[in-house]
XYZ file of N, CA and C in Angstrom:
771
model
N 0.834 -1.215 0.009
C 0.042 -0.035 -0.006
C 0.936 1.303 0.020
N 0.842 2.032 -0.932
C 1.846 3.052 -1.259
C 1.536 4.517 -0.844
N 1.030 5.347 -1.685
C 0.986 6.793 -1.519
C -0.438 7.355 -1.690
N -0.761 8.140 -0.671
C -1.951 8.966 -0.695
C -1.548 10.350 -0.857
N -1.831 11.074 -2.014
C -1.456 12.353 -2.228
C -2.599 13.180 -1.904
N -2.553 14.152 -0.796
C -3.644 14.983 -0.427
C -3.326 16.352 -1.082
N -4.343 16.911 -1.718
C -4.126 18.244 -2.281
C -5.342 19.086 -2.043
N -5.027 20.385 -2.217
C -6.108 21.461 -1.962
C -5.422 22.762 -1.666
N -6.356 23.735 -1.776
C -5.831 25.163 -1.501
C -5.478 25.346 -0.111
N -4.964 26.505 0.226
C -4.626 26.834 1.655
C -5.875 26.791 2.526
N -5.743 26.190 3.704
C -6.769 26.102 4.708
C -7.987 25.409 4.087
N -7.776 24.387 3.328
C -8.911 23.638 2.788
C -9.249 22.365 3.600
N -8.576 22.169 4.688
C -8.865 20.974 5.516
C -7.928 19.801 5.252
N -6.878 19.936 4.588
C -6.013 18.800 4.196
C -5.475 18.021 5.401
N -5.003 18.723 6.418
C -4.397 18.027 7.518
C -5.404 17.325 8.266
N -6.638 17.800 8.430
C -7.734 17.119 9.129
C -8.096 15.767 8.360
N -8.088 15.931 6.997
C -8.245 14.599 6.271
C -7.106 13.668 6.455
N -5.910 14.195 6.395
C -4.745 13.351 6.525
C -4.743 12.543 7.828
N -5.138 13.301 8.944
C -5.199 12.650 10.266
C -6.265 11.602 10.284
N -7.405 11.839 9.659
C -8.551 10.856 9.615
C -8.107 9.633 8.878
N -7.344 9.728 7.708
C -6.811 8.674 7.090
C -5.861 7.839 7.828
N -4.992 8.549 8.562
C -3.889 7.993 9.433
C -4.605 7.082 10.443
N -5.625 7.742 11.107
C -6.302 6.971 12.222
C -6.987 5.710 11.746
N -7.642 5.879 10.541
C -8.384 4.709 9.980
C -7.437 3.613 9.633
N -6.371 3.824 9.019
C -5.419 2.729 8.597
C -4.584 2.210 9.865
N -4.508 3.096 10.841
C -3.861 2.629 12.057
C -4.671 1.703 12.801
N -5.934 1.859 12.856
C -6.855 1.018 13.481
C -6.865 -0.299 12.785
N -6.489 -0.423 11.515
C -6.465 -1.614 10.759
C -5.061 -2.301 10.897
N -4.255 -1.798 11.804
C -2.935 -2.312 11.992
C -2.046 -2.226 10.807
N -2.237 -1.183 9.957
C -1.400 -1.084 8.704
C -0.272 -0.028 9.012
N 0.907 -0.332 8.541
C 2.024 0.673 8.687
C 1.745 1.898 7.934
N 1.693 2.981 8.595
C 1.312 4.220 7.903
C 2.080 5.415 8.502
N 2.452 6.264 7.652
C 3.282 7.478 8.049
C 2.674 8.759 7.285
N 2.777 9.896 7.944
C 2.264 11.190 7.323
C 3.592 12.004 7.041
N 3.608 12.483 5.790
C 4.680 13.476 5.452
C 3.928 14.785 5.278
N 4.336 15.854 5.935
C 3.578 17.082 6.000
C 4.404 18.297 5.877
N 3.805 19.395 5.400
C 4.539 20.645 5.249
C 4.176 21.628 6.389
N 3.465 21.045 7.488
C 3.009 21.910 8.563
C 4.113 22.531 9.400
N 5.414 21.903 9.247
C 6.484 22.612 10.023
C 7.062 23.766 9.236
N 6.618 24.118 8.078
C 7.153 25.183 7.334
C 6.654 26.453 7.799
N 7.514 27.533 7.692
C 7.063 28.893 7.904
C 6.395 29.310 6.634
N 5.123 29.195 6.470
C 4.522 29.234 5.239
C 4.596 30.696 4.657
N 4.544 31.654 5.432
C 4.567 33.083 4.942
C 5.942 33.485 4.548
N 7.002 32.692 4.832
C 8.310 32.895 4.336
C 8.559 32.028 3.081
N 8.123 30.803 3.202
C 8.457 29.842 2.084
C 7.617 30.138 0.835
N 6.369 30.287 0.946
C 5.443 30.393 -0.169
C 5.448 31.791 -0.914
N 6.207 32.694 -0.335
C 6.374 34.046 -0.883
C 7.700 34.128 -1.704
N 8.497 33.140 -1.518
C 9.860 33.076 -2.185
C 9.987 31.822 -3.068
N 10.144 32.085 -4.391
C 10.095 30.966 -5.300
C 11.322 30.006 -4.997
N 12.448 30.395 -4.577
C 13.549 29.507 -4.315
C 13.273 28.678 -3.052
N 12.750 29.334 -2.057
C 12.489 28.597 -0.813
C 11.308 27.551 -1.044
N 10.335 27.988 -1.847
C 9.186 27.022 -2.089
C 9.714 25.880 -2.991
N 10.510 26.191 -3.923
C 11.048 25.008 -4.796
C 11.834 23.971 -3.907
N 12.673 24.550 -2.979
C 13.371 23.727 -2.131
C 12.420 22.930 -1.188
N 11.501 23.530 -0.623
C 10.554 22.833 0.189
C 9.837 21.625 -0.485
N 9.438 21.902 -1.778
C 8.728 20.876 -2.546
C 9.816 19.760 -2.822
N 11.044 20.117 -3.111
C 12.036 19.061 -3.361
C 12.210 18.217 -2.191
N 12.272 18.875 -0.979
C 12.526 18.108 0.298
C 11.430 17.188 0.520
N 10.194 17.566 0.299
C 9.028 16.710 0.509
C 9.017 15.576 -0.544
N 9.431 15.772 -1.655
C 9.431 14.734 -2.697
C 10.575 13.677 -2.325
N 11.662 14.244 -1.902
C 12.799 13.375 -1.535
C 12.371 12.469 -0.248
N 11.695 13.072 0.639
C 11.259 12.352 1.763
C 10.177 11.259 1.390
N 9.353 11.599 0.494
C 8.338 10.619 -0.039
C 9.092 9.427 -0.788
N 10.031 9.817 -1.636
C 10.765 8.734 -2.337
C 11.556 7.828 -1.357
N 12.068 8.416 -0.269
C 12.806 7.598 0.619
C 11.858 6.626 1.307
N 10.612 7.043 1.580
C 9.684 6.127 2.408
C 8.827 5.184 1.699
N 8.565 5.623 0.390
C 7.609 4.763 -0.405
C 8.143 3.356 -0.494
N 7.220 2.327 -0.147
C 7.501 0.930 -0.320
C 6.184 0.209 -0.842
N 6.269 -1.014 -0.955
C 5.110 -1.767 -1.380
C 4.208 -2.093 -0.260
N 4.669 -1.935 1.016
C 3.850 -2.416 2.155
C 3.444 -1.187 3.042
N 4.332 -0.180 3.227
C 3.945 0.945 4.025
C 3.125 1.990 3.291
N 2.011 2.513 3.982
C 1.316 3.467 3.457
C 1.784 4.848 3.756
N 2.020 5.778 2.778
C 2.546 7.058 3.011
C 1.414 8.079 2.737
N 1.191 8.998 3.577
C 0.187 10.072 3.312
C 0.966 11.424 3.119
N 0.850 11.927 2.054
C 1.601 13.230 1.711
C 0.685 14.399 1.937
N 0.728 15.082 3.045
C -0.198 16.212 3.422
C 0.579 17.452 3.150
N 0.183 18.058 1.973
C 0.759 19.373 1.519
C -0.117 19.961 0.546
N 0.251 21.128 0.014
C -0.587 21.743 -1.005
C -0.548 21.000 -2.232
N 0.483 20.421 -2.702
C 0.658 19.597 -3.941
C -0.116 20.324 -5.081
N -0.064 21.594 -5.205
C -0.998 22.301 -6.140
C -0.555 22.455 -7.514
N 0.626 21.880 -7.841
C 1.203 22.011 -9.159
C 1.004 20.698 -9.953
N 0.393 20.725 -11.052
C 0.046 19.567 -11.761
C 1.405 18.792 -12.132
N 2.418 19.457 -12.563
C 3.693 18.745 -12.883
C 4.353 18.130 -11.747
N 4.214 18.720 -10.520
C 4.727 18.142 -9.317
C 3.961 16.822 -8.977
N 2.636 16.883 -9.149
C 1.917 15.614 -8.863
C 2.299 14.571 -9.844
N 2.682 14.919 -11.037
C 3.063 13.920 -12.038
C 4.458 13.303 -11.619
N 5.260 14.128 -10.975
C 6.591 13.674 -10.539
C 6.364 12.611 -9.407
N 5.346 12.847 -8.548
C 5.126 11.925 -7.470
C 4.631 10.665 -8.011
N 3.822 10.648 -9.077
C 3.296 9.557 -9.768
C 4.532 8.619 -10.326
N 5.482 9.331 -10.910
C 6.647 8.724 -11.373
C 7.369 7.964 -10.314
N 7.394 8.504 -9.111
C 8.052 7.779 -7.972
C 7.362 6.490 -7.658
N 5.999 6.500 -7.540
C 5.270 5.283 -7.280
C 5.344 4.288 -8.390
N 5.506 4.792 -9.616
C 5.706 3.904 -10.772
C 7.046 3.245 -10.675
N 8.072 4.000 -10.365
C 9.401 3.475 -10.196
C 9.475 2.350 -9.168
N 8.734 2.502 -8.088
C 8.770 1.491 -7.094
C 7.673 0.449 -7.254
N 6.935 0.446 -8.331
C 5.983 -0.470 -8.762
C 4.871 -0.592 -7.680
N 4.274 0.506 -7.247
C 3.258 0.504 -6.317
C 2.173 1.506 -6.815
N 1.131 1.747 -6.055
C 0.008 2.655 -6.502
C -0.153 3.807 -5.679
N -0.907 4.748 -6.213
C -1.263 5.900 -5.400
C -2.640 6.393 -5.860
N -3.236 7.287 -5.024
C -4.448 7.909 -5.348
C -4.457 9.319 -4.805
N -5.413 10.127 -5.301
C -5.384 11.530 -4.926
C -6.638 11.885 -4.152
N -6.423 12.642 -3.045
C -7.611 13.151 -2.316
C -7.617 14.629 -2.416
N -8.699 15.164 -3.032
C -8.805 16.525 -3.347
C -9.732 17.289 -2.408
N -9.168 18.081 -1.492
C -10.024 18.846 -0.569
C -10.605 20.065 -1.271
N -11.734 19.967 -1.813
C -12.410 21.082 -2.583
C -13.215 21.919 -1.708
N -12.609 22.968 -1.088
C -13.245 23.855 -0.137
C -13.397 25.189 -0.916
N -14.643 25.749 -0.760
C -14.857 27.122 -1.359
C -13.914 28.074 -0.745
N -13.466 29.005 -1.628
C -12.407 29.982 -1.271
C -12.906 30.786 -0.026
N -14.102 31.142 -0.081
C -14.646 32.224 0.964
C -14.522 31.435 2.388
N -14.879 30.171 2.316
C -14.826 29.375 3.593
C -13.401 29.143 4.017
N -12.509 28.836 3.067
C -11.067 28.691 3.403
C -10.520 30.026 3.961
N -10.987 31.107 3.434
C -10.427 32.376 3.845
C -10.904 32.716 5.331
N -12.129 32.212 5.689
C -12.658 32.380 7.011
C -11.924 31.539 7.894
N -11.589 30.285 7.627
C -10.685 29.435 8.421
C -9.321 30.002 8.622
N -8.797 30.580 7.552
C -7.455 31.198 7.666
C -7.539 32.465 8.571
N -8.646 33.183 8.616
C -8.722 34.365 9.457
C -8.660 33.919 10.963
N -9.192 32.696 11.128
C -9.300 32.102 12.558
C -7.869 31.521 12.990
N -7.245 30.873 12.079
C -6.035 30.121 12.365
C -4.761 31.068 12.157
N -4.838 32.001 11.265
C -3.750 32.875 10.998
C -2.578 32.104 10.332
N -2.794 31.005 9.614
C -1.774 30.216 8.993
C -1.028 30.996 7.868
N -1.812 31.842 7.118
C -1.227 32.431 5.861
C -1.566 33.988 6.000
N -0.513 34.820 5.713
C -0.841 36.218 5.474
C -1.788 36.338 4.271
N -2.596 37.419 4.311
C -3.575 37.539 3.171
C -3.005 37.481 1.754
N -1.862 38.137 1.477
C -1.301 38.107 0.156
C -0.826 36.758 -0.226
N -0.262 36.042 0.644
C 0.304 34.649 0.444
C -0.987 33.784 0.142
N -2.019 33.817 0.920
C -3.173 33.094 0.766
C -3.787 33.272 -0.668
N -3.937 34.562 -1.027
C -4.513 34.873 -2.347
C -3.633 34.421 -3.490
N -2.343 34.482 -3.353
C -1.450 34.037 -4.380
C -1.521 32.570 -4.560
N -1.613 31.808 -3.470
C -1.748 30.361 -3.575
C -2.992 29.940 -4.266
N -4.100 30.634 -3.800
C -5.361 30.300 -4.521
C -5.396 30.601 -5.972
N -4.695 31.673 -6.466
C -4.666 31.898 -7.953
C -3.778 30.959 -8.586
N -2.673 30.413 -7.944
C -1.785 29.475 -8.603
C -2.288 28.028 -8.632
N -3.259 27.705 -7.809
C -3.632 26.309 -7.596
C -4.176 25.711 -8.876
N -3.574 24.550 -9.168
C -4.090 23.782 -10.392
C -4.809 22.476 -9.970
N -6.125 22.546 -9.920
C -6.954 21.454 -9.456
C -6.656 20.149 -10.201
N -6.671 19.030 -9.505
C -6.504 17.717 -10.116
C -7.664 17.387 -11.004
N -7.369 16.454 -11.942
C -8.359 15.934 -12.855
C -8.263 14.558 -12.961
N -9.423 13.805 -12.685
C -9.410 12.349 -12.738
C -9.005 11.737 -14.019
N -9.115 12.451 -15.131
C -8.695 11.873 -16.431
C -7.223 11.855 -16.638
N -6.431 12.540 -15.749
C -5.002 12.484 -15.741
C -4.551 11.257 -14.893
N -3.741 10.473 -15.604
C -3.379 9.111 -14.885
C -2.716 9.387 -13.583
N -1.941 10.550 -13.466
C -1.226 10.839 -12.211
C -2.161 11.308 -11.129
N -3.379 11.778 -11.456
C -4.308 12.174 -10.428
C -5.346 11.113 -10.095
N -5.374 10.097 -10.907
C -6.334 9.003 -10.752
C -5.890 7.949 -9.882
N -6.792 7.256 -9.120
C -8.141 7.688 -8.952
C -8.299 8.906 -8.117
N -9.252 9.739 -8.432
C -9.367 11.080 -7.746
C -10.662 10.974 -6.848
N -10.329 11.171 -5.553
C -11.484 11.238 -4.528
C -11.596 12.708 -4.111
N -12.719 13.317 -4.669
C -12.948 14.680 -4.281
C -13.904 14.855 -3.151
N -13.578 15.611 -2.125
C -14.428 15.833 -0.912
C -14.506 17.263 -0.581
N -15.795 17.695 -0.194
C -16.010 19.011 0.326
C -16.011 18.903 1.809
N -16.017 20.068 2.490
C -16.087 20.033 3.966
C -17.108 19.199 4.551
N -18.286 19.101 3.908
C -19.396 18.362 4.368
C -19.375 16.839 4.045
N -18.490 16.501 3.149
C -18.399 15.122 2.692
C -17.628 14.284 3.635
N -18.049 12.985 3.874
C -17.306 12.052 4.692
C -16.196 11.426 3.729
N -15.091 11.124 4.279
C -14.118 10.453 3.475
C -14.526 9.159 3.025
N -14.344 8.737 1.839
C -14.676 7.399 1.304
C -13.589 6.376 1.693
N -13.518 6.140 2.912
C -12.381 5.408 3.522
C -12.312 4.000 2.936
N -13.405 3.308 2.923
C -13.501 1.878 2.301
C -13.188 1.855 0.931
N -13.542 2.857 0.129
C -13.184 2.899 -1.306
C -11.788 3.044 -1.488
N -11.107 3.970 -0.707
C -9.772 4.160 -0.798
C -8.911 3.039 -0.433
N -9.321 2.384 0.708
C -8.613 1.145 1.116
C -8.812 0.038 0.164
N -9.992 -0.101 -0.496
C -10.137 -1.246 -1.413
C -9.216 -0.974 -2.713
N -9.171 0.308 -3.075
C -8.300 0.669 -4.287
C -6.890 0.226 -3.912
N -6.374 0.710 -2.833
C -4.896 0.537 -2.478
C -4.657 -0.952 -2.339
N -5.576 -1.716 -2.003
C -5.289 -3.153 -1.575
C -5.393 -4.007 -2.874
N -6.235 -3.568 -3.808
C -6.515 -4.452 -4.956
C -6.019 -3.932 -6.287
N -5.725 -2.643 -6.497
C -5.358 -2.149 -7.764
C -3.828 -2.635 -8.054
N -3.714 -3.098 -9.224
C -2.368 -3.420 -9.611
C -1.584 -2.114 -10.047
N -0.273 -2.030 -9.623
C 0.496 -0.845 -9.956
C 0.715 -0.716 -11.410
N 0.944 0.490 -11.934
C 1.273 0.588 -13.410
C 2.491 -0.065 -13.776
N 2.575 -0.604 -14.905
C 3.742 -1.267 -15.335
C 4.914 -0.348 -15.533
N 6.179 -0.692 -15.170
C 7.272 0.229 -15.302
C 7.673 0.350 -16.812
N 8.225 1.532 -17.131
C 8.705 1.661 -18.548
C 10.245 2.007 -18.425
N 10.651 2.352 -19.601
C 12.138 2.474 -19.760
C 12.629 3.535 -18.878
N 11.850 4.596 -18.764
C 12.286 5.747 -17.861
C 12.325 5.472 -16.389
N 11.643 4.382 -15.961
C 11.552 4.217 -14.481
C 12.037 2.843 -13.987
N 12.189 1.816 -14.941
C 12.565 0.483 -14.506
C 14.031 0.488 -14.163
N 14.354 -0.248 -13.135
C 15.747 -0.448 -12.762
C 16.349 -1.676 -13.462
N 17.360 -1.433 -14.258
C 17.914 -2.541 -14.999
C 18.797 -3.334 -14.077
N 18.837 -4.686 -14.310
C 19.642 -5.528 -13.387
C 21.063 -5.335 -13.596
N 21.781 -5.254 -12.468
C 23.222 -5.118 -12.554
C 24.039 -6.315 -12.623
N 25.175 -6.265 -13.291
C 25.927 -7.519 -13.597
C 26.650 -7.931 -12.244
N 27.017 -6.876 -11.352
C 27.660 -7.192 -10.092
C 26.693 -6.788 -8.973
N 26.323 -7.730 -8.235
C 25.319 -7.454 -7.106
C 25.816 -6.549 -6.130
N 27.138 -6.314 -5.980
C 27.690 -5.430 -4.943
C 27.887 -4.036 -5.554
N 27.621 -3.930 -6.733
C 27.969 -2.619 -7.350
C 27.131 -1.397 -6.759
N 25.753 -1.546 -6.747
C 24.948 -0.509 -6.128
C 25.360 -0.186 -4.687
N 25.557 -1.214 -4.021
C 25.975 -1.076 -2.614
C 27.265 -0.184 -2.471
N 28.183 -0.512 -3.376
C 29.516 0.196 -3.345
C 29.289 1.693 -3.771
N 28.465 1.802 -4.811
C 28.182 3.203 -5.250
C 27.516 4.020 -4.128
N 26.542 3.348 -3.505
C 25.967 4.075 -2.275
C 26.735 4.445 -1.238
N 27.760 3.510 -0.877
C 28.673 3.757 0.142
C 29.739 4.919 -0.232
N 30.223 4.856 -1.451
C 31.272 5.735 -1.892
C 30.680 7.149 -2.028
N 29.469 7.256 -2.564
C 28.767 8.572 -2.790
C 28.509 9.269 -1.414
N 28.158 8.395 -0.423
C 27.842 8.942 0.897
C 29.161 9.392 1.549
N 30.310 8.670 1.340
C 31.590 9.171 1.869
C 31.939 10.482 1.175
N 31.656 10.657 -0.078
C 31.983 11.955 -0.774
C 31.182 13.124 -0.189
N 29.947 12.877 0.035
C 29.000 13.861 0.622
C 29.459 14.291 1.981
N 29.760 13.206 2.792
C 30.261 13.529 4.112
C 31.571 14.324 4.080
N 32.415 14.011 3.200
C 33.748 14.709 3.121
C 33.462 16.219 2.647
N 32.591 16.410 1.703
C 32.342 17.768 1.218
C 31.693 18.589 2.356
N 30.792 18.060 3.059
C 30.186 18.739 4.182
C 31.096 19.149 5.158
N 32.021 18.246 5.565
C 33.053 18.450 6.670
C 33.994 19.490 6.265
N 34.519 19.382 5.006
C 35.559 20.311 4.457
C 34.961 21.658 4.261
N 33.695 21.759 3.809
C 33.185 23.012 3.462
C 32.867 23.888 4.608
N 32.952 23.321 5.823
C 32.706 24.115 7.103
C 33.705 25.103 7.291
N 35.008 24.847 6.843
C 36.073 25.830 6.908
C 36.507 26.324 5.613
N 35.879 25.980 4.468
C 36.304 26.414 3.156
C 35.925 27.864 2.927
N 36.717 28.471 2.030
C 36.434 29.820 1.559
C 36.322 29.653 -0.047
N 35.631 30.648 -0.580
C 35.500 30.565 -1.979
C 36.880 30.580 -2.775
N 37.005 29.669 -3.714
C 38.249 29.515 -4.485
C 39.180 28.498 -3.906
N 38.913 28.059 -2.690
C 39.726 27.046 -2.042
C 39.540 25.663 -2.656
N 40.701 24.806 -2.886
C 40.530 23.545 -3.382
C 40.655 22.553 -2.269
N 39.900 21.442 -2.386
C 40.072 20.342 -1.451
C 39.836 18.935 -2.146
N 40.341 17.961 -1.594
C 40.353 16.660 -2.271
C 39.074 15.964 -1.861
N 38.872 14.830 -2.723
C 37.669 13.913 -2.524
C 38.136 12.634 -2.258
N 37.492 11.891 -1.332
C 37.951 10.523 -1.000
C 37.986 9.551 -2.181
N 39.051 8.756 -2.381
C 39.135 7.830 -3.370
C 39.527 8.311 -4.705
N 39.994 9.560 -4.833
C 40.518 10.190 -6.027
C 41.565 11.173 -5.772
N 42.335 11.408 -6.758
C 43.428 12.395 -6.680
C 42.927 13.800 -7.185
N 41.696 13.776 -7.717
C 41.123 15.030 -8.195
C 40.724 15.935 -7.088
N 40.808 17.253 -7.374
C 40.373 18.238 -6.373
C 39.288 19.048 -6.950
N 38.412 19.571 -6.048
C 37.330 20.491 -6.494
C 37.601 21.871 -5.901
N 37.164 22.911 -6.623
C 37.272 24.118 -6.205
C 35.931 24.658 -5.609
N 35.938 25.137 -4.343
C 34.825 25.492 -3.649
C 34.428 26.928 -4.076
N 33.401 27.034 -5.000
C 33.017 28.285 -5.474
C 31.494 28.585 -5.292
N 30.874 27.674 -4.556
C 29.483 27.972 -4.327
C 28.885 27.246 -3.030
N 28.024 27.803 -2.392
C 27.526 27.250 -1.079
C 26.432 26.252 -1.436
N 26.593 25.068 -0.957
C 25.570 23.967 -1.166
C 25.029 23.558 0.194
N 23.780 23.509 0.315
C 23.199 22.944 1.594
C 23.365 21.501 1.686
N 23.241 20.941 2.665
C 23.269 19.469 2.874
C 22.138 18.802 2.043
N 20.963 19.433 2.047
C 19.704 18.905 1.256
C 20.129 18.905 -0.160
N 20.806 19.963 -0.673
C 21.206 20.065 -2.114
C 22.082 18.923 -2.487
N 23.117 18.688 -1.571
C 23.992 17.437 -1.893
C 23.371 16.144 -1.833
N 22.489 16.044 -0.918
C 21.650 14.700 -0.877
C 20.827 14.563 -2.090
N 20.217 15.654 -2.554
C 19.371 15.538 -3.657
C 20.155 15.208 -4.990
N 21.401 15.814 -5.102
C 22.259 15.465 -6.203
C 22.631 14.009 -6.133
N 22.941 13.554 -4.950
C 23.358 12.133 -4.794
C 22.261 11.204 -5.142
N 21.006 11.454 -4.690
C 19.856 10.746 -5.137
C 19.642 10.661 -6.559
N 19.759 11.829 -7.279
C 19.618 11.851 -8.733
C 20.650 11.027 -9.402
N 21.923 10.995 -8.848
C 22.944 10.160 -9.390
C 22.706 8.677 -9.261
N 22.232 8.317 -8.062
C 21.953 6.952 -7.753
C 20.802 6.415 -8.629
N 19.831 7.296 -8.834
C 18.689 6.933 -9.713
C 19.209 6.753 -11.136
N 20.100 7.651 -11.593
C 20.589 7.477 -12.940
C 21.420 6.288 -13.137
N 22.272 5.974 -12.135
C 23.179 4.843 -12.299
C 22.446 3.513 -12.294
N 21.221 3.456 -11.617
C 20.412 2.296 -11.712
C 19.807 2.046 -13.129
N 19.499 3.024 -13.792
C 18.898 2.880 -15.114
C 19.903 2.978 -16.282
N 21.154 3.377 -15.885
C 22.177 3.449 -16.967
C 23.468 2.889 -16.395
N 23.409 1.591 -16.115
C 24.571 0.988 -15.454
C 25.803 0.978 -16.441
N 27.029 1.060 -15.978
C 28.136 1.017 -16.779
C 28.453 -0.412 -17.259
N 29.309 -0.612 -18.200
C 29.564 -1.885 -18.696
C 30.323 -2.667 -17.653
N 30.362 -4.040 -17.740
C 30.984 -4.789 -16.731
C 32.459 -4.487 -16.504
N 33.128 -4.022 -17.566
C 34.555 -3.708 -17.410
C 34.711 -2.511 -16.675
N 33.687 -1.634 -16.465
C 33.929 -0.266 -15.823
C 33.126 -0.107 -14.503
N 32.986 -1.237 -13.768
C 32.111 -1.134 -12.569
C 32.987 -0.968 -11.342
N 34.297 -0.787 -11.522
C 35.163 -0.489 -10.354
C 34.893 0.898 -9.780
N 34.577 0.904 -8.509
C 34.146 2.168 -7.883
C 35.429 2.723 -7.118
């Protein structure tokens, strides 16, 4: 049981629905986790394109890290961009599991009243997110199946559970399938070496100044420190490389790490 993507505008009741889903599946003794953006400073993040992009990237990375064929993951966030929901669909397709979308369709005037009570969003941020919101469509394979609920609607819990339990995952394609490796230790070695590289960069960068060169474990090459990279940036680059190496394995003669 894989991924439940909850989407909706600001103050549309997403977290309430996420908690109801969590409680329902927990009562059924199913392993379930919630990934949420509730820890974000919304008025800082959603007014800055760079910060918002980083926040979405972090949520997606956490989702990819946790998605399995057995654990249920609930992603409680705005998820308001169509292309972003497609990226989430590609993750579940990569791991050969399924997902569905719960759309909290709350009238804007009601959401605005809730926001006035909770003070989660400044008015300009709230209005900007409402304008940018791209509603899901059930005809899109990455939004399907789509369960649309208004504040007065009960969650179709049994329908959601039935879908997750019985729906076959979409077949992998060339862009998502992991090709078999000729050396079973290869991916493990790559994972270990890249982690060592990240750890070394993080450690050395603490005292580095722009233009300074420092070495990387396992090689005589040096890199010039000319840009500030956060730890999350480095982890994201590493994950992108690991994903690439799985689908584009080197030849058997070139698998020495």
